[in-house]
Amino acid sequence: DQQVKQNSPSLSVQEGRISILNCDYTNSMFDYFLWYKKYPAEGPTFLISISSIKDKNEDGRFTVFLNKSAKHLSLHIVPSQPGDSAVYFCAASAPSSGSARQLTFGSGTQLTVLP
Amino acid sequence: DVKVTQSSRYLVKRTGEKVFLECVQDMDHENMFWYRQDPGLGLRLIYFSYDVKMKEKGDIPEGYSVSREKKERFSLILESASTNQTSMYLCASSSYTGGRNEQFFGPGTRLTVL
């Protein structure tokens, strides 16, 4: 059972426009959410995160929105640039006692920004 | 900058071979993780470790084992490689401090089992 879902395998956006990537989760214990970006043949790189006590976090062109009641988060990229073309993974984390916090990842969305 | 390195970028092995994948991090992180990434499935956790000699199973541990003898090094072992273990393997590390939960990833090892 997938606890973190990214229902859009791919998204194409024109350069300069907004990209909106979506993610849904089912586990109400998740209290921290992250977005990673991955280029081919490279490891994922951390992009932005949000704690469940917030509903928005912004970092430059990237903004993450969290809707806890809907168990939904989204990543907005404005304006989109060709270099943003990559696979974006949503991840979520729940508290754990005495052990490392694990991340549960979605299946990823391939974003293509067209020049 | 956190650096996580993996011993090989590409690896080709035969069915039944024993395979070692090595991961080293240089930031004194307590936690280390092994994932595999397959198309349409995202990243799935195989094993993780929160201290030297400590290990816990992730979501898909079958067919794998791990070793953490030193804090900076975490090894993934395929005891007898099978074709369904052909995948991209990613190592990551993280720290307890600062209340942040992001993991830092290595470049990945593309393993092909023939």
Coordinates of N, CA and C in Angstrom, one line a residue:
Chain A
D1 N 0.8 -1.2 0.0 CA 0.0 0.0 0.0 C 0.9 1.2 0.0
Q2 N 0.7 2.1 -1.0 CA 1.6 3.2 -1.2 C 1.1 4.3 -0.2
Q3 N 2.0 4.7 0.7 CA 1.6 5.7 1.7 C 1.8 7.1 1.1
V4 N 2.6 7.3 0.1 CA 2.9 8.5 -0.6 C 2.7 8.3 -2.1
K5 N 1.8 9.1 -2.6 CA 1.5 8.9 -4.0 C 1.7 10.2 -4.9
Q6 N 2.3 10.0 -6.0 CA 2.4 11.1 -7.0 C 1.7 10.5 -8.2
N7 N 0.5 11.0 -8.5 CA -0.3 10.4 -9.5 C 0.0 10.8 -10.9
S8 N 0.8 11.8 -11.1 CA 1.2 12.3 -12.4 C 2.6 11.8 -12.7
P9 N 2.8 10.8 -13.6 CA 4.2 10.4 -13.9 C 5.0 11.4 -14.7
S10 N 4.3 12.3 -15.4 CA 5.0 13.3 -16.1 C 4.2 14.6 -16.2
L11 N 4.9 15.7 -16.5 CA 4.4 17.0 -16.6 C 5.2 17.8 -17.5
S12 N 4.6 18.5 -18.5 CA 5.3 19.4 -19.4 C 4.8 20.8 -19.2
V13 N 5.8 21.8 -19.1 CA 5.4 23.2 -18.9 C 6.3 24.0 -19.8
Q14 N 5.7 25.1 -20.2 CA 6.5 26.1 -21.0 C 7.4 26.9 -20.1
E15 N 8.6 27.2 -20.6 CA 9.6 28.0 -19.8 C 8.9 29.3 -19.4
G16 N 9.2 29.7 -18.2 CA 8.6 31.0 -17.7 C 7.3 30.8 -17.0
R17 N 6.6 29.7 -17.2 CA 5.3 29.5 -16.6 C 5.5 28.8 -15.3
I18 N 4.4 28.5 -14.6 CA 4.4 27.9 -13.3 C 4.3 26.4 -13.5
S19 N 5.1 25.6 -12.7 CA 5.0 24.2 -12.6 C 4.4 23.8 -11.3
I20 N 3.4 23.0 -11.3 CA 2.8 22.5 -10.0 C 2.9 21.0 -10.0
L21 N 3.6 20.5 -9.0 CA 3.7 19.1 -8.8 C 2.9 18.7 -7.6
N22 N 2.2 17.6 -7.6 CA 1.3 17.2 -6.6 C 1.7 15.9 -5.9
C23 N 1.3 15.8 -4.6 CA 1.6 14.6 -3.9 C 0.5 14.4 -2.8
D24 N 0.1 13.2 -2.7 CA -0.9 12.8 -1.7 C -0.3 11.8 -0.7
Y25 N -0.8 11.8 0.5 CA -0.3 10.8 1.5 C -1.5 10.3 2.3
T26 N -1.3 9.1 2.9 CA -2.4 8.5 3.6 C -2.1 8.4 5.1
N27 N -0.8 8.4 5.5 CA -0.4 8.2 6.9 C -0.5 9.5 7.7
S28 N -1.4 9.5 8.6 CA -1.6 10.8 9.4 C -0.5 11.0 10.4
M29 N 0.4 10.0 10.6 CA 1.6 10.2 11.5 C 2.7 11.0 10.8
F30 N 2.7 11.2 9.5 CA 3.7 12.0 8.8 C 3.7 13.4 9.3
D31 N 4.8 13.9 9.7 CA 4.9 15.3 10.2 C 5.9 16.1 9.6
Y32 N 6.6 15.6 8.6 CA 7.6 16.3 7.9 C 7.6 15.8 6.4
F33 N 7.7 16.8 5.5 CA 7.6 16.5 4.1 C 8.7 17.1 3.3
L34 N 9.2 16.4 2.3 CA 10.4 16.9 1.6 C 10.1 16.7 0.1
W35 N 10.8 17.6 -0.7 CA 10.9 17.4 -2.2 C 12.3 17.2 -2.5
Y36 N 12.6 16.2 -3.4 CA 13.9 16.0 -4.0 C 13.8 16.1 -5.5
K37 N 14.9 16.5 -6.1 CA 15.0 16.6 -7.5 C 16.1 15.6 -7.9
K38 N 15.9 14.9 -9.0 CA 16.8 13.9 -9.5 C 17.1 14.0 -11.0
Y39 N 18.3 14.2 -11.3 CA 18.7 14.2 -12.7 C 19.2 12.8 -13.1
P40 N 19.1 12.4 -14.3 CA 19.6 11.0 -14.7 C 21.0 10.8 -14.3
A41 N 21.3 9.6 -13.9 CA 22.6 9.1 -13.5 C 23.2 9.9 -12.3
E42 N 22.3 10.6 -11.5 CA 22.8 11.3 -10.3 C 21.9 10.9 -9.2
G43 N 22.4 11.1 -7.9 CA 21.5 10.8 -6.8 C 20.6 12.0 -6.6
P44 N 19.4 11.7 -5.9 CA 18.5 12.8 -5.6 C 19.1 13.9 -4.8
T45 N 18.8 15.1 -5.0 CA 19.2 16.3 -4.2 C 18.0 16.9 -3.5
F46 N 18.2 17.3 -2.3 CA 17.2 17.9 -1.5 C 16.8 19.3 -2.1
L47 N 15.5 19.6 -2.1 CA 15.1 20.8 -2.7 C 14.5 21.7 -1.6
I48 N 13.5 21.2 -1.0 CA 12.7 22.1 0.0 C 11.9 21.1 0.9
S49 N 11.6 21.6 2.1 CA 10.9 20.8 3.0 C 9.8 21.6 3.8
I50 N 8.9 20.9 4.5 CA 7.9 21.6 5.3 C 7.5 20.8 6.5
S51 N 7.4 21.4 7.6 CA 6.9 20.7 8.8 C 5.4 20.8 8.8
S52 N 4.8 19.8 9.5 CA 3.3 19.8 9.5 C 2.7 20.9 10.3
I53 N 3.6 21.7 11.0 CA 3.0 22.8 11.8 C 2.9 24.1 10.9
K54 N 3.3 23.9 9.7 CA 3.2 25.0 8.7 C 2.3 24.6 7.5
D55 N 1.9 25.6 6.8 CA 1.1 25.3 5.6 C 1.8 25.8 4.3
K56 N 2.9 26.5 4.5 CA 3.6 27.0 3.3 C 5.1 27.2 3.7
N57 N 6.0 26.9 2.7 CA 7.4 27.2 2.9 C 7.9 27.6 1.5
E58 N 8.7 28.7 1.5 CA 9.1 29.3 0.3 C 10.7 29.4 0.3
D59 N 11.3 29.1 -0.9 CA 12.7 29.2 -1.0 C 13.0 29.6 -2.4
G60 N 13.1 30.9 -2.7 CA 13.4 31.4 -4.0 C 12.2 31.1 -5.0
R61 N 12.5 30.4 -6.0 CA 11.5 30.0 -7.0 C 10.6 28.9 -6.6
F62 N 10.9 28.2 -5.5 CA 10.2 27.0 -5.0 C 9.4 27.3 -3.8
T63 N 8.1 26.9 -3.9 CA 7.2 27.0 -2.7 C 6.5 25.6 -2.5
V64 N 6.5 25.2 -1.3 CA 5.7 24.0 -1.0 C 4.5 24.4 -0.1
F65 N 3.4 23.8 -0.5 CA 2.1 24.0 0.2 C 1.7 22.7 0.8
L66 N 1.2 22.8 2.1 CA 0.7 21.6 2.7 C -0.7 21.8 3.2
N67 N -1.6 20.9 2.8 CA -3.0 20.9 3.2 C -3.2 19.6 4.0
K68 N -3.1 19.7 5.4 CA -3.2 18.6 6.2 C -4.5 17.9 6.2
S69 N -5.6 18.7 6.1 CA -6.9 18.1 6.1 C -7.1 17.2 4.9
A70 N -6.5 17.6 3.8 CA -6.7 16.8 2.6 C -5.5 15.8 2.4
K71 N -4.6 15.9 3.3 CA -3.4 15.0 3.1 C -2.8 15.2 1.8
H72 N -2.5 16.5 1.4 CA -2.0 16.8 0.1 C -0.9 17.9 0.2
L73 N 0.1 17.7 -0.6 CA 1.1 18.8 -0.7 C 1.4 19.0 -2.1
S74 N 1.9 20.2 -2.4 CA 2.3 20.5 -3.8 C 3.5 21.4 -3.8
L75 N 4.2 21.3 -4.9 CA 5.5 22.1 -5.1 C 5.2 23.0 -6.3
H76 N 5.4 24.3 -6.1 CA 5.2 25.2 -7.1 C 6.6 25.8 -7.5
I77 N 6.9 25.8 -8.8 CA 8.1 26.4 -9.3 C 7.8 27.5 -10.2
V78 N 8.2 28.7 -9.8 CA 7.9 29.9 -10.6 C 9.1 30.9 -10.7
P79 N 9.5 31.3 -11.9 CA 9.2 30.7 -13.1 C 9.9 29.5 -13.5
S80 N 9.4 28.6 -14.2 CA 10.1 27.4 -14.6 C 11.2 27.6 -15.6
Q81 N 12.3 26.9 -15.4 CA 13.4 27.1 -16.3 C 13.8 25.7 -16.9
P82 N 14.4 25.7 -18.1 CA 14.8 24.4 -18.7 C 15.6 23.5 -17.8
G83 N 16.5 24.1 -17.0 CA 17.3 23.4 -16.0 C 16.5 22.7 -14.9
D84 N 15.2 23.0 -14.8 CA 14.4 22.4 -13.8 C 13.9 21.0 -14.3
S85 N 14.1 20.7 -15.5 CA 13.7 19.4 -16.1 C 14.4 18.3 -15.3
A86 N 13.7 17.5 -14.7 CA 14.2 16.4 -13.8 C 13.0 15.6 -13.3
V87 N 13.4 14.5 -12.6 CA 12.3 13.8 -11.8 C 12.2 14.4 -10.4
Y88 N 11.0 14.7 -10.0 CA 10.8 15.2 -8.6 C 10.1 14.2 -7.8
F89 N 10.7 13.9 -6.6 CA 10.2 13.0 -5.7 C 9.7 13.7 -4.4
C90 N 8.5 13.3 -4.0 CA 7.9 13.8 -2.8 C 8.3 12.7 -1.7
A91 N 8.6 13.1 -0.5 CA 8.9 12.2 0.6 C 8.3 12.7 1.9
A92 N 8.0 11.7 2.7 CA 7.4 12.0 4.0 C 8.0 11.3 5.1
S93 N 8.0 11.8 6.3 CA 8.6 11.2 7.5 C 7.7 11.3 8.7
A94 N 7.8 10.2 9.5 CA 7.0 10.2 10.8 C 8.0 10.1 11.9
P95 N 7.6 10.5 13.1 CA 8.5 10.3 14.3 C 8.8 8.9 14.5
S96 N 10.1 8.6 14.9 CA 10.4 7.3 15.3 C 11.2 7.3 16.6
S97 N 11.0 6.4 17.5 CA 11.7 6.4 18.8 C 12.9 5.5 18.8
G98 N 14.0 6.1 19.1 CA 15.2 5.3 19.3 C 15.9 4.8 18.0
S99 N 15.4 5.3 16.9 CA 15.9 4.9 15.6 C 16.0 6.0 14.6
A100 N 16.5 5.8 13.5 CA 16.6 6.9 12.5 C 15.2 7.2 11.9
R101 N 15.0 8.4 11.6 CA 13.8 8.8 10.8 C 13.9 8.3 9.4
Q102 N 12.9 7.6 9.0 CA 12.9 7.1 7.6 C 12.1 8.0 6.8
L103 N 12.4 8.0 5.5 CA 11.6 8.7 4.5 C 10.8 7.7 3.6
T104 N 9.6 8.0 3.4 CA 8.8 7.2 2.5 C 8.6 8.1 1.2
F105 N 9.0 7.5 0.1 CA 9.0 8.3 -1.2 C 7.8 8.0 -2.1
G106 N 7.4 9.0 -2.8 CA 6.5 8.7 -3.9 C 7.2 8.2 -5.1
S107 N 6.4 7.9 -6.2 CA 7.0 7.3 -7.4 C 7.7 8.2 -8.3
G108 N 7.5 9.5 -8.1 CA 8.2 10.5 -8.9 C 7.3 11.1 -10.0
T109 N 7.6 12.3 -10.4 CA 7.0 13.0 -11.5 C 8.2 13.6 -12.4
Q110 N 8.2 13.2 -13.7 CA 9.1 13.7 -14.6 C 8.6 15.1 -15.1
L111 N 9.4 16.1 -14.7 CA 9.0 17.5 -15.2 C 9.9 17.8 -16.4
T112 N 9.2 18.3 -17.5 CA 10.0 18.7 -18.6 C 9.6 20.2 -18.9
V113 N 10.5 21.1 -18.9 CA 10.3 22.5 -19.1 C 10.8 22.8 -20.5
L114 N 9.8 23.2 -21.3 CA 10.1 23.4 -22.8 C 10.5 24.8 -23.0
P115 N 11.6 25.0 -23.8 CA 12.1 26.4 -24.1 C 11.2 27.1 -25.0
Chain B
D1 N 30.1 21.0 2.6 CA 29.2 20.2 1.9 C 29.2 18.7 2.2
V2 N 28.1 18.1 2.4 CA 28.0 16.7 2.7 C 28.4 16.0 1.4
K3 N 29.3 15.0 1.6 CA 29.6 14.1 0.5 C 29.4 12.7 0.8
V4 N 28.6 12.1 0.0 CA 28.3 10.6 0.1 C 28.8 10.0 -1.2
T5 N 29.8 9.1 -1.1 CA 30.3 8.4 -2.3 C 30.0 7.0 -2.3
Q6 N 29.8 6.4 -3.5 CA 29.6 5.0 -3.7 C 30.7 4.4 -4.5
S7 N 31.0 3.2 -4.2 CA 32.2 2.6 -4.8 C 32.2 2.5 -6.3
S8 N 31.1 2.2 -6.9 CA 31.0 2.0 -8.3 C 29.8 2.8 -8.9
R9 N 30.0 3.3 -10.1 CA 28.8 3.9 -10.7 C 28.0 2.9 -11.5
Y10 N 28.8 2.0 -12.1 CA 28.2 0.9 -12.9 C 28.8 -0.4 -12.5
L11 N 28.0 -1.4 -12.5 CA 28.4 -2.8 -12.1 C 27.7 -3.8 -12.9
V12 N 28.4 -4.8 -13.4 CA 27.7 -5.9 -14.1 C 28.1 -7.2 -13.4
K13 N 27.2 -8.0 -13.0 CA 27.5 -9.2 -12.3 C 26.6 -10.4 -12.9
R14 N 27.0 -11.6 -12.6 CA 26.3 -12.8 -13.0 C 25.4 -13.3 -11.9
T15 N 24.3 -13.9 -12.3 CA 23.4 -14.6 -11.4 C 24.2 -15.5 -10.4
G16 N 23.9 -15.4 -9.1 CA 24.6 -16.2 -8.2 C 25.8 -15.7 -7.5
E17 N 26.4 -14.6 -8.1 CA 27.6 -14.0 -7.6 C 27.2 -13.2 -6.3
K18 N 28.2 -13.1 -5.4 CA 28.1 -12.3 -4.2 C 28.5 -10.8 -4.6
V19 N 27.7 -9.9 -4.3 CA 28.0 -8.5 -4.7 C 28.1 -7.6 -3.5
F20 N 29.1 -6.7 -3.4 CA 29.3 -5.8 -2.4 C 29.1 -4.4 -2.9
L21 N 28.3 -3.6 -2.4 CA 28.2 -2.2 -2.7 C 28.6 -1.4 -1.5
E22 N 29.6 -0.5 -1.7 CA 30.1 0.3 -0.6 C 29.7 1.7 -0.6
C23 N 29.5 2.3 0.6 CA 29.0 3.7 0.7 C 29.8 4.4 1.8
V24 N 30.3 5.6 1.5 CA 31.1 6.3 2.5 C 30.6 7.7 2.6
Q25 N 30.4 8.2 3.8 CA 30.0 9.6 4.0 C 31.0 10.3 4.9
D26 N 31.2 11.6 4.7 CA 32.2 12.3 5.3 C 31.7 13.4 6.3
M27 N 30.5 13.3 6.7 CA 29.9 14.3 7.6 C 29.6 13.8 9.0
D28 N 30.1 12.7 9.4 CA 29.9 12.2 10.7 C 28.4 11.9 11.0
H29 N 27.7 11.6 10.0 CA 26.2 11.3 10.2 C 26.0 10.0 10.9
E30 N 25.0 10.0 11.8 CA 24.7 8.8 12.6 C 23.9 7.8 11.7
N31 N 23.1 8.3 10.8 CA 22.2 7.4 10.1 C 22.6 7.2 8.6
M32 N 22.5 6.0 8.2 CA 22.8 5.7 6.8 C 21.8 4.7 6.2
F33 N 21.5 4.8 4.9 CA 20.4 4.1 4.3 C 20.8 3.6 3.0
W34 N 20.1 2.4 2.6 CA 20.3 1.9 1.3 C 18.9 1.8 0.7
Y35 N 18.8 2.3 -0.6 CA 17.5 2.3 -1.3 C 17.8 1.6 -2.7
R36 N 16.7 1.2 -3.3 CA 16.8 0.9 -4.7 C 15.7 1.7 -5.4
Q37 N 16.1 2.1 -6.6 CA 15.1 2.9 -7.4 C 14.8 2.2 -8.7
D38 N 13.5 2.0 -8.9 CA 13.0 1.3 -10.1 C 12.0 2.2 -10.8
P39 N 11.9 2.1 -12.1 CA 10.9 3.0 -12.8 C 9.5 2.8 -12.3
G40 N 8.8 3.9 -12.0 CA 7.4 3.8 -11.5 C 7.2 3.4 -10.1
L41 N 8.3 3.1 -9.4 CA 8.2 2.6 -8.0 C 8.9 3.6 -7.0
G42 N 9.5 4.6 -7.5 CA 10.2 5.5 -6.7 C 11.4 4.9 -6.0
L43 N 11.7 5.4 -4.8 CA 12.8 4.9 -4.0 C 12.2 4.0 -2.9
R44 N 12.7 2.8 -2.8 CA 12.3 1.9 -1.8 C 13.4 1.5 -0.8
L45 N 13.1 1.6 0.5 CA 14.2 1.4 1.5 C 14.5 -0.1 1.7
I46 N 15.8 -0.4 1.6 CA 16.2 -1.8 1.8 C 16.6 -2.1 3.2
Y47 N 17.5 -1.3 3.7 CA 18.0 -1.4 5.1 C 18.5 0.0 5.5
F48 N 18.5 0.2 6.8 CA 19.2 1.4 7.3 C 19.9 1.1 8.6
S49 N 20.7 2.1 9.0 CA 21.5 1.9 10.2 C 21.5 3.2 11.0
Y50 N 21.3 3.2 12.3 CA 21.3 4.4 13.1 C 22.5 4.5 14.0
D51 N 23.4 3.5 13.9 CA 24.6 3.6 14.7 C 25.5 2.5 14.2
V52 N 26.8 2.5 14.6 CA 27.7 1.4 14.2 C 27.2 0.1 14.7
K53 N 27.3 -0.9 13.9 CA 26.8 -2.2 14.1 C 25.3 -2.4 14.3
M54 N 24.6 -1.3 14.2 CA 23.1 -1.4 14.3 C 22.5 -1.3 13.0
K55 N 21.5 -2.2 12.7 CA 20.8 -2.2 11.4 C 19.4 -2.5 11.6
E56 N 18.6 -2.0 10.7 CA 17.1 -2.3 10.7 C 16.7 -2.6 9.3
K57 N 15.7 -3.5 9.2 CA 15.2 -3.8 7.9 C 14.3 -2.6 7.4
G58 N 14.3 -2.4 6.1 CA 13.4 -1.4 5.5 C 12.2 -2.2 5.0
D59 N 11.7 -1.7 3.8 CA 10.5 -2.2 3.2 C 10.8 -3.5 2.4
I60 N 12.0 -3.6 1.8 CA 12.3 -4.7 0.9 C 13.6 -5.3 1.2
P61 N 13.8 -5.9 2.4 CA 15.1 -6.4 2.8 C 15.5 -7.8 2.2
E62 N 14.5 -8.5 1.6 CA 14.7 -9.9 1.2 C 15.8 -9.9 0.1
G63 N 16.8 -10.8 0.3 CA 17.9 -11.0 -0.6 C 19.1 -10.1 -0.4
Y64 N 19.0 -9.3 0.6 CA 20.0 -8.3 0.9 C 20.5 -8.4 2.4
S65 N 21.7 -8.1 2.6 CA 22.2 -7.9 4.0 C 23.1 -6.6 4.0
V66 N 23.4 -6.1 5.2 CA 24.2 -4.9 5.3 C 25.2 -5.1 6.4
S67 N 26.2 -4.2 6.4 CA 27.3 -4.2 7.4 C 27.7 -2.8 7.7
R68 N 27.8 -2.4 9.0 CA 28.3 -1.1 9.3 C 29.3 -1.3 10.5
E69 N 30.5 -1.4 10.1 CA 31.6 -1.6 11.1 C 32.2 -0.3 11.5
K70 N 32.1 0.7 10.7 CA 32.6 2.1 11.0 C 31.5 3.1 10.8
K71 N 31.5 4.2 11.5 CA 30.4 5.1 11.4 C 30.3 5.7 9.9
E72 N 31.4 5.9 9.2 CA 31.3 6.5 7.9 C 31.0 5.5 6.8
R73 N 31.0 4.3 7.1 CA 30.9 3.3 6.0 C 29.7 2.3 6.2
F74 N 28.9 2.1 5.1 CA 27.7 1.3 5.2 C 27.7 0.4 3.9
S75 N 27.8 -0.9 4.0 CA 27.9 -1.8 2.9 C 26.6 -2.5 2.7
L76 N 26.2 -2.7 1.4 CA 25.1 -3.5 1.0 C 25.6 -4.7 0.4
I77 N 25.1 -5.9 0.8 CA 25.6 -7.2 0.3 C 24.4 -7.9 -0.4
L78 N 24.7 -8.4 -1.6 CA 23.7 -9.3 -2.2 C 24.4 -10.6 -2.2
E79 N 23.9 -11.5 -1.3 CA 24.5 -12.8 -1.1 C 24.6 -13.7 -2.3
S80 N 23.5 -13.7 -3.1 CA 23.5 -14.4 -4.4 C 22.6 -13.7 -5.3
A81 N 23.3 -12.9 -6.2 CA 22.6 -11.9 -7.0 C 21.6 -12.7 -8.0
S82 N 20.5 -12.0 -8.2 CA 19.5 -12.5 -9.1 C 19.1 -11.4 -10.1
T83 N 18.5 -11.8 -11.2 CA 18.2 -10.8 -12.2 C 17.2 -9.8 -11.7
N84 N 16.3 -10.1 -10.8 CA 15.4 -9.1 -10.3 C 16.0 -8.1 -9.3
Q85 N 17.3 -8.3 -9.1 CA 18.0 -7.3 -8.3 C 18.7 -6.3 -9.2
T86 N 18.5 -6.4 -10.5 CA 19.0 -5.3 -11.4 C 18.3 -4.0 -11.1
S87 N 19.0 -3.0 -10.8 CA 18.4 -1.8 -10.3 C 19.4 -0.7 -10.1
M88 N 18.9 0.5 -9.8 CA 19.8 1.6 -9.4 C 19.8 1.6 -7.8
Y89 N 21.0 1.5 -7.2 CA 21.1 1.5 -5.8 C 21.6 2.8 -5.3
L90 N 20.9 3.4 -4.3 CA 21.3 4.7 -3.8 C 21.5 4.6 -2.3
C91 N 22.6 5.2 -1.9 CA 23.0 5.3 -0.5 C 22.7 6.7 0.0
A92 N 22.3 6.8 1.3 CA 22.0 8.2 1.8 C 22.5 8.2 3.3
S93 N 22.7 9.4 3.8 CA 23.0 9.6 5.2 C 22.2 10.8 5.7
S94 N 22.1 10.8 7.0 CA 21.4 11.9 7.7 C 21.9 12.0 9.1
S95 N 21.5 13.1 9.7 CA 22.0 13.4 11.1 C 20.8 13.7 12.0
Y96 N 20.9 13.4 13.3 CA 19.8 13.7 14.2 C 19.7 15.2 14.5
T97 N 20.9 15.9 14.4 CA 21.0 17.2 15.0 C 20.2 18.2 14.1
G98 N 19.8 19.3 14.8 CA 19.2 20.4 14.1 C 17.7 20.3 13.7
G99 N 17.2 19.1 14.1 CA 15.8 18.9 13.8 C 15.4 18.8 12.3
R100 N 16.4 18.6 11.5 CA 16.2 18.5 10.1 C 16.2 17.0 9.7
N101 N 15.4 16.7 8.7 CA 15.2 15.3 8.4 C 15.7 15.0 7.0
E102 N 16.4 15.9 6.3 CA 16.7 15.5 5.0 C 17.9 14.5 4.9
Q103 N 17.8 13.7 4.0 CA 18.9 12.7 3.7 C 19.7 13.2 2.5
F104 N 21.0 12.9 2.6 CA 21.9 13.3 1.5 C 22.3 12.1 0.8
F105 N 22.2 12.1 -0.5 CA 22.4 10.9 -1.3 C 23.7 10.9 -2.1
G106 N 24.2 9.7 -2.3 CA 25.3 9.5 -3.2 C 24.8 9.4 -4.6
P107 N 25.8 9.3 -5.6 CA 25.4 9.3 -7.0 C 24.7 8.1 -7.5
G108 N 24.7 7.0 -6.8 CA 24.0 5.8 -7.2 C 25.0 4.8 -7.9
T109 N 24.6 3.5 -7.8 CA 25.3 2.5 -8.5 C 24.2 1.8 -9.4
R110 N 24.5 1.8 -10.7 CA 23.6 1.0 -11.6 C 24.1 -0.4 -11.7
L111 N 23.4 -1.3 -11.1 CA 23.7 -2.7 -11.1 C 22.9 -3.5 -12.1
T112 N 23.6 -4.3 -12.9 CA 23.0 -5.2 -13.9 C 23.4 -6.6 -13.5
V113 N 22.4 -7.5 -13.3 CA 22.7 -8.9 -13.0 C 22.2 -9.7 -14.3
L114 N 23.2 -10.4 -14.8 CA 22.9 -11.1 -16.1 C 22.6 -12.6 -15.8

